[in-house]
mmCIF file of C-alpha atoms in Angstrom:
data_model
loop_
_atom_site.group_PDB
_atom_site.id
_atom_site.type_symbol
_atom_site.label_atom_id
_atom_site.label_comp_id
_atom_site.label_asym_id
_atom_site.label_seq_id
_atom_site.Cartn_x
_atom_site.Cartn_y
_atom_site.Cartn_z
ATOM 1 C CA UNK A 7 0.000 0.000 0.000
ATOM 2 C CA UNK A 8 1.125 3.500 -0.755
ATOM 3 C CA UNK A 9 1.872 5.951 2.032
ATOM 4 C CA UNK A 10 2.654 9.662 2.188
ATOM 5 C CA UNK A 11 4.612 11.187 5.060
ATOM 6 C CA UNK A 12 4.950 14.853 5.971
ATOM 7 C CA UNK A 13 7.314 15.211 8.913
ATOM 8 C CA UNK A 14 6.801 18.928 9.535
ATOM 9 C CA UNK A 15 3.479 19.562 11.328
ATOM 10 C CA UNK A 16 4.056 23.342 11.304
ATOM 11 C CA UNK A 17 6.403 25.812 9.681
ATOM 12 C CA UNK A 18 6.808 29.566 9.711
ATOM 13 C CA UNK A 19 8.401 31.881 7.186
ATOM 14 C CA UNK A 20 8.891 35.613 6.959
ATOM 15 C CA UNK A 21 6.902 37.358 4.268
ATOM 16 C CA UNK A 22 8.849 37.597 0.985
ATOM 17 C CA UNK A 23 11.210 34.813 2.046
ATOM 18 C CA UNK A 24 11.460 31.278 0.652
ATOM 19 C CA UNK A 25 10.256 28.140 2.423
ATOM 20 C CA UNK A 26 10.471 24.442 1.581
ATOM 21 C CA UNK A 27 7.951 21.854 2.742
ATOM 22 C CA UNK A 28 9.086 18.231 2.840
ATOM 23 C CA UNK A 29 7.300 15.073 1.774
ATOM 24 C CA UNK A 30 8.306 11.467 1.344
ATOM 25 C CA UNK A 31 6.221 8.654 -0.036
ATOM 26 C CA UNK A 32 6.356 4.929 -0.450
ATOM 27 C CA UNK A 33 5.126 2.943 -3.424
ATOM 28 C CA UNK A 34 6.056 -0.064 -5.488
ATOM 29 C CA UNK A 35 4.592 1.474 -8.638
ATOM 30 C CA UNK A 36 6.720 3.072 -11.308
ATOM 31 C CA UNK A 37 4.125 5.411 -12.757
ATOM 32 C CA UNK A 38 2.051 7.714 -10.578
ATOM 33 C CA UNK A 39 1.185 11.328 -9.842
ATOM 34 C CA UNK A 40 2.222 13.506 -6.930
ATOM 35 C CA UNK A 41 0.436 16.639 -5.805
ATOM 36 C CA UNK A 42 0.623 19.499 -3.378
ATOM 37 C CA UNK A 43 -2.750 20.781 -2.224
ATOM 38 C CA UNK A 44 -3.435 23.941 -0.238
ATOM 39 C CA UNK A 45 -6.302 24.118 2.239
ATOM 40 C CA UNK A 46 -6.940 27.610 3.650
ATOM 41 C CA UNK A 47 -9.329 28.218 6.562
ATOM 42 C CA UNK A 48 -12.166 28.302 4.018
ATOM 43 C CA UNK A 49 -11.610 24.500 3.783
ATOM 44 C CA UNK A 50 -11.560 24.413 -0.010
ATOM 45 C CA UNK A 51 -8.849 22.027 -1.169
ATOM 46 C CA UNK A 52 -6.916 23.759 -3.942
ATOM 47 C CA UNK A 53 -4.427 22.050 -6.232
ATOM 48 C CA UNK A 54 -1.104 23.917 -6.114
ATOM 49 C CA UNK A 55 1.096 21.805 -8.320
ATOM 50 C CA UNK A 56 1.211 18.380 -9.962
ATOM 51 C CA UNK A 57 4.119 16.133 -10.948
ATOM 52 C CA UNK A 58 3.966 13.097 -13.214
ATOM 53 C CA UNK A 59 6.453 10.452 -12.081
ATOM 54 C CA UNK A 60 7.593 9.681 -15.627
ATOM 55 C CA UNK A 61 8.715 13.283 -16.110
ATOM 56 C CA UNK A 62 12.212 14.041 -14.857
ATOM 57 C CA UNK A 63 11.719 17.785 -15.060
ATOM 58 C CA UNK A 64 10.476 19.366 -11.850
ATOM 59 C CA UNK A 65 7.081 21.063 -12.106
ATOM 60 C CA UNK A 66 6.802 24.812 -11.615
ATOM 61 C CA UNK A 67 3.771 27.060 -11.180
ATOM 62 C CA UNK A 68 4.670 30.717 -10.723
ATOM 63 C CA UNK A 69 6.156 31.026 -7.189
ATOM 64 C CA UNK A 70 5.683 27.316 -6.477
ATOM 65 C CA UNK A 71 8.140 24.642 -7.554
ATOM 66 C CA UNK A 72 8.918 21.087 -6.547
ATOM 67 C CA UNK A 73 12.038 19.035 -6.081
ATOM 68 C CA UNK A 74 11.102 15.533 -7.225
ATOM 69 C CA UNK A 75 13.620 12.837 -6.369
ATOM 70 C CA UNK A 76 12.095 9.592 -7.656
ATOM 71 C CA UNK A 77 14.799 7.239 -6.429
ATOM 72 C CA UNK A 78 14.670 8.747 -2.949
ATOM 73 C CA UNK A 79 10.858 8.937 -3.084
ATOM 74 C CA UNK A 80 10.999 12.543 -2.039
ATOM 75 C CA UNK A 81 8.757 15.380 -3.210
ATOM 76 C CA UNK A 82 9.320 18.780 -1.612
ATOM 77 C CA UNK A 83 7.513 22.046 -2.317
ATOM 78 C CA UNK A 84 9.343 25.350 -2.501
ATOM 79 C CA UNK A 85 7.404 28.581 -2.132
ATOM 80 C CA UNK A 86 9.326 31.661 -3.209
ATOM 81 C CA UNK A 87 8.508 35.242 -2.233
ATOM 82 C CA UNK A 88 6.031 34.070 0.415
ATOM 83 C CA UNK A 89 2.840 36.087 0.696
ATOM 84 C CA UNK A 90 0.304 36.403 3.500
ATOM 85 C CA UNK A 91 -2.217 34.582 1.326
ATOM 86 C CA UNK A 92 0.018 31.512 1.303
ATOM 87 C CA UNK A 93 -0.849 30.807 4.934
ATOM 88 C CA UNK A 94 -2.727 27.490 4.943
ATOM 89 C CA UNK A 95 -2.455 23.755 5.483
ATOM 90 C CA UNK A 96 -0.436 22.094 2.743
ATOM 91 C CA UNK A 97 -0.978 18.464 1.889
ATOM 92 C CA UNK A 98 1.300 16.261 -0.117
ATOM 93 C CA UNK A 99 -0.655 13.616 -2.010
ATOM 94 C CA UNK A 100 -0.182 10.559 -4.223
ATOM 95 C CA UNK A 101 -2.307 8.999 -6.904
ATOM 96 C CA UNK A 102 -1.730 5.879 -8.913
ATOM 97 C CA UNK A 103 -1.815 6.263 -12.678
ATOM 98 C CA UNK A 104 -3.995 3.192 -13.073
ATOM 99 C CA UNK A 105 -7.485 3.647 -14.477
ATOM 100 C CA UNK A 106 -9.063 1.515 -11.798
ATOM 101 C CA UNK A 107 -7.224 3.108 -8.862
ATOM 102 C CA UNK A 108 -7.362 6.883 -8.913
ATOM 103 C CA UNK A 109 -8.048 7.535 -5.235
ATOM 104 C CA UNK A 110 -5.816 10.199 -3.719
ATOM 105 C CA UNK A 111 -3.685 9.348 -0.684
ATOM 106 C CA UNK A 112 -2.871 12.363 1.471
ATOM 107 C CA UNK A 113 -0.213 13.071 4.047
ATOM 108 C CA UNK A 114 -1.139 14.566 7.402
ATOM 109 C CA UNK A 115 -0.311 18.065 6.292
ATOM 110 C CA UNK A 116 1.980 20.942 7.206
ATOM 111 C CA UNK A 117 0.521 24.144 8.585
ATOM 112 C CA UNK A 118 2.361 27.109 7.100
ATOM 113 C CA UNK A 119 2.403 30.444 8.925
ATOM 114 C CA UNK A 120 3.500 33.620 7.151
ATOM 115 C CA UNK A 121 5.031 36.226 9.440
ATOM 116 C CA UNK A 122 4.525 39.857 8.352
ATOM 117 C CA UNK B 7 -19.304 27.272 -14.733
ATOM 118 C CA UNK B 8 -20.068 26.124 -11.192
ATOM 119 C CA UNK B 9 -17.462 24.015 -9.501
ATOM 120 C CA UNK B 10 -18.170 21.166 -7.117
ATOM 121 C CA UNK B 11 -20.933 22.027 -4.674
ATOM 122 C CA UNK B 12 -21.842 20.305 -1.430
ATOM 123 C CA UNK B 13 -24.761 20.574 0.949
ATOM 124 C CA UNK B 14 -25.305 21.235 3.710
ATOM 125 C CA UNK B 15 -22.342 23.360 4.770
ATOM 126 C CA UNK B 16 -22.463 21.998 8.276
ATOM 127 C CA UNK B 17 -24.797 20.010 10.475
ATOM 128 C CA UNK B 18 -25.050 18.560 13.939
ATOM 129 C CA UNK B 19 -26.355 15.066 14.634
ATOM 130 C CA UNK B 20 -26.744 12.838 17.667
ATOM 131 C CA UNK B 21 -25.057 9.475 18.159
ATOM 132 C CA UNK B 22 -27.032 6.682 16.544
ATOM 133 C CA UNK B 23 -28.726 8.897 13.992
ATOM 134 C CA UNK B 24 -28.351 8.711 10.247
ATOM 135 C CA UNK B 25 -27.110 11.465 7.939
ATOM 136 C CA UNK B 26 -27.111 12.159 4.204
ATOM 137 C CA UNK B 27 -24.634 14.501 2.556
ATOM 138 C CA UNK B 28 -24.963 15.681 -1.026
ATOM 139 C CA UNK B 29 -22.557 16.570 -3.801
ATOM 140 C CA UNK B 30 -22.978 18.018 -7.276
ATOM 141 C CA UNK B 31 -19.959 17.522 -9.529
ATOM 142 C CA UNK B 32 -18.302 20.078 -11.714
ATOM 143 C CA UNK B 33 -19.938 20.417 -15.108
ATOM 144 C CA UNK B 34 -18.666 17.726 -17.474
ATOM 145 C CA UNK B 35 -17.481 15.405 -14.702
ATOM 146 C CA UNK B 36 -18.933 11.923 -14.321
ATOM 147 C CA UNK B 37 -16.999 10.528 -11.356
ATOM 148 C CA UNK B 38 -17.464 11.450 -7.707
ATOM 149 C CA UNK B 39 -15.146 10.558 -4.828
ATOM 150 C CA UNK B 40 -15.789 11.077 -1.126
ATOM 151 C CA UNK B 41 -13.170 11.748 1.544
ATOM 152 C CA UNK B 42 -13.318 12.078 5.329
ATOM 153 C CA UNK B 43 -11.021 14.615 6.954
ATOM 154 C CA UNK B 44 -10.767 14.394 10.724
ATOM 155 C CA UNK B 45 -9.574 17.479 12.578
ATOM 156 C CA UNK B 46 -5.864 18.028 12.076
ATOM 157 C CA UNK B 47 -5.524 15.147 9.624
ATOM 158 C CA UNK B 48 -5.312 14.671 5.897
ATOM 159 C CA UNK B 49 -8.368 13.495 3.974
ATOM 160 C CA UNK B 50 -8.994 9.752 3.789
ATOM 161 C CA UNK B 51 -10.651 8.119 0.802
ATOM 162 C CA UNK B 52 -14.090 6.638 1.503
ATOM 163 C CA UNK B 53 -15.320 5.528 -1.929
ATOM 164 C CA UNK B 54 -15.775 6.519 -5.540
ATOM 165 C CA UNK B 55 -18.793 6.364 -7.826
ATOM 166 C CA UNK B 56 -18.787 6.071 -11.590
ATOM 167 C CA UNK B 57 -21.725 5.163 -13.832
ATOM 168 C CA UNK B 58 -23.923 4.910 -10.740
ATOM 169 C CA UNK B 59 -21.776 2.103 -9.317
ATOM 170 C CA UNK B 60 -19.316 2.058 -6.423
ATOM 171 C CA UNK B 61 -16.048 1.591 -8.289
ATOM 172 C CA UNK B 62 -13.540 1.723 -5.490
ATOM 173 C CA UNK B 63 -13.744 1.728 -1.707
ATOM 174 C CA UNK B 64 -11.400 2.682 1.099
ATOM 175 C CA UNK B 65 -11.162 1.172 4.562
ATOM 176 C CA UNK B 66 -14.510 2.314 5.922
ATOM 177 C CA UNK B 67 -17.258 0.207 7.515
ATOM 178 C CA UNK B 68 -20.532 -0.642 5.804
ATOM 179 C CA UNK B 69 -22.220 2.111 7.819
ATOM 180 C CA UNK B 70 -20.869 4.359 5.094
ATOM 181 C CA UNK B 71 -22.792 3.970 1.857
ATOM 182 C CA UNK B 72 -23.397 6.063 -1.182
ATOM 183 C CA UNK B 73 -25.319 6.581 -4.323
ATOM 184 C CA UNK B 74 -24.821 8.256 -7.655
ATOM 185 C CA UNK B 75 -27.712 9.557 -9.713
ATOM 186 C CA UNK B 76 -28.073 9.669 -13.520
ATOM 187 C CA UNK B 77 -27.110 13.366 -13.479
ATOM 188 C CA UNK B 78 -23.810 12.318 -11.764
ATOM 189 C CA UNK B 79 -24.653 13.951 -8.437
ATOM 190 C CA UNK B 80 -23.964 11.824 -5.400
ATOM 191 C CA UNK B 81 -25.003 11.195 -1.823
ATOM 192 C CA UNK B 82 -23.014 9.907 1.116
ATOM 193 C CA UNK B 83 -25.031 8.171 3.820
ATOM 194 C CA UNK B 84 -23.744 7.331 7.263
ATOM 195 C CA UNK B 85 -25.843 5.139 9.569
ATOM 196 C CA UNK B 86 -25.605 4.647 13.327
ATOM 197 C CA UNK B 87 -23.435 7.720 13.781
ATOM 198 C CA UNK B 88 -20.514 7.546 16.209
ATOM 199 C CA UNK B 89 -18.690 10.411 17.872
ATOM 200 C CA UNK B 90 -15.685 9.477 15.759
ATOM 201 C CA UNK B 91 -17.627 10.241 12.584
ATOM 202 C CA UNK B 92 -17.301 13.950 13.367
ATOM 203 C CA UNK B 93 -15.231 15.320 10.510
ATOM 204 C CA UNK B 94 -15.152 17.401 7.355
ATOM 205 C CA UNK B 95 -16.539 15.390 4.446
ATOM 206 C CA UNK B 96 -15.107 16.351 1.099
ATOM 207 C CA UNK B 97 -16.481 15.490 -2.293
ATOM 208 C CA UNK B 98 -14.309 15.548 -5.395
ATOM 209 C CA UNK B 99 -15.320 15.134 -9.009
ATOM 210 C CA UNK B 100 -13.301 14.141 -12.048
ATOM 211 C CA UNK B 101 -13.686 12.984 -15.612
ATOM 212 C CA UNK B 102 -12.319 10.004 -17.514
ATOM 213 C CA UNK B 103 -10.116 12.192 -19.667
ATOM 214 C CA UNK B 104 -7.783 13.856 -17.163
ATOM 215 C CA UNK B 105 -8.687 12.093 -13.888
ATOM 216 C CA UNK B 106 -7.957 15.421 -12.193
ATOM 217 C CA UNK B 107 -10.013 15.654 -9.011
ATOM 218 C CA UNK B 108 -11.669 18.959 -8.120
ATOM 219 C CA UNK B 109 -12.790 19.352 -4.526
ATOM 220 C CA UNK B 110 -15.899 20.911 -3.072
ATOM 221 C CA UNK B 111 -15.923 23.104 0.044
ATOM 222 C CA UNK B 112 -16.924 20.221 2.275
ATOM 223 C CA UNK B 113 -19.628 19.480 4.826
ATOM 224 C CA UNK B 114 -18.673 19.796 8.481
ATOM 225 C CA UNK B 115 -20.441 17.034 10.451
ATOM 226 C CA UNK B 116 -20.519 17.178 14.242
ATOM 227 C CA UNK B 117 -21.831 14.177 16.161
ATOM 228 C CA UNK B 118 -22.785 14.804 19.783
#
C-alpha cells in the first residue's frame, strides 16, 4: 500500500522569504502522480502543483516549484517570495496512474504560517 | 461554470442517527469521490462512484454507503453515527479524460 509522510506539522516563514515543505512517499509502482494541495481556513482544497512520475523535469507554477527525487521517493515544495495569502495547510498527495485506482492518498499536512 | 458544490455546509447530529450529505460535480465530470477529513488530519478516501456504481472503496465500515444519480450527483449516507464520525466530508469530481479531481468546500459534520 502506498503511504505519504509529511514530517513537519508546522512551519513559519517571513513574508517575501522562501520556504520548503518536505514530503516522502512509499510505493512499489513506477508510474504515478504527486500533488501538493493547499487548504486555507475556508476549507476548499486547492491544487497547487502536480508532478507526473515519468517526467524528470520538476514542475513549476509561478512562485511554487517542486524538487522531485524519484529514487529517494521525495517530493518537496518550494514557495518563493512568500505572501500572506500563502498561509494554509499544505498536503502532499499521491495517486496511482492506473485507471481503476485513482483515489488520492494524502499526508497529514503541514501548517504554514506567514510572518509579516 | 459552477465548480463542485456540497450541501449542507455543516450540520449537527446525535449518536445513533443517520445522515445524508450531497454533492454536485463540476460540469462535465462523471466521477465522484468522497473523503473524510478528521480534525488536524489529511483526507482519507471513503469511496468513488462512476456510472452509478461504487467503483472503489477505502477502509470504511458498511455504515458508510453512497449513491450516484443519472445526473452524476452523489449522496453519502452514514448510519448509526458515532462520535468518531465527526469530521469534514469532502467530495471531489473528475472525468475520464484527465482524472484530475476537483474538490468541493466540504460538509462539516458534528456528532454529539
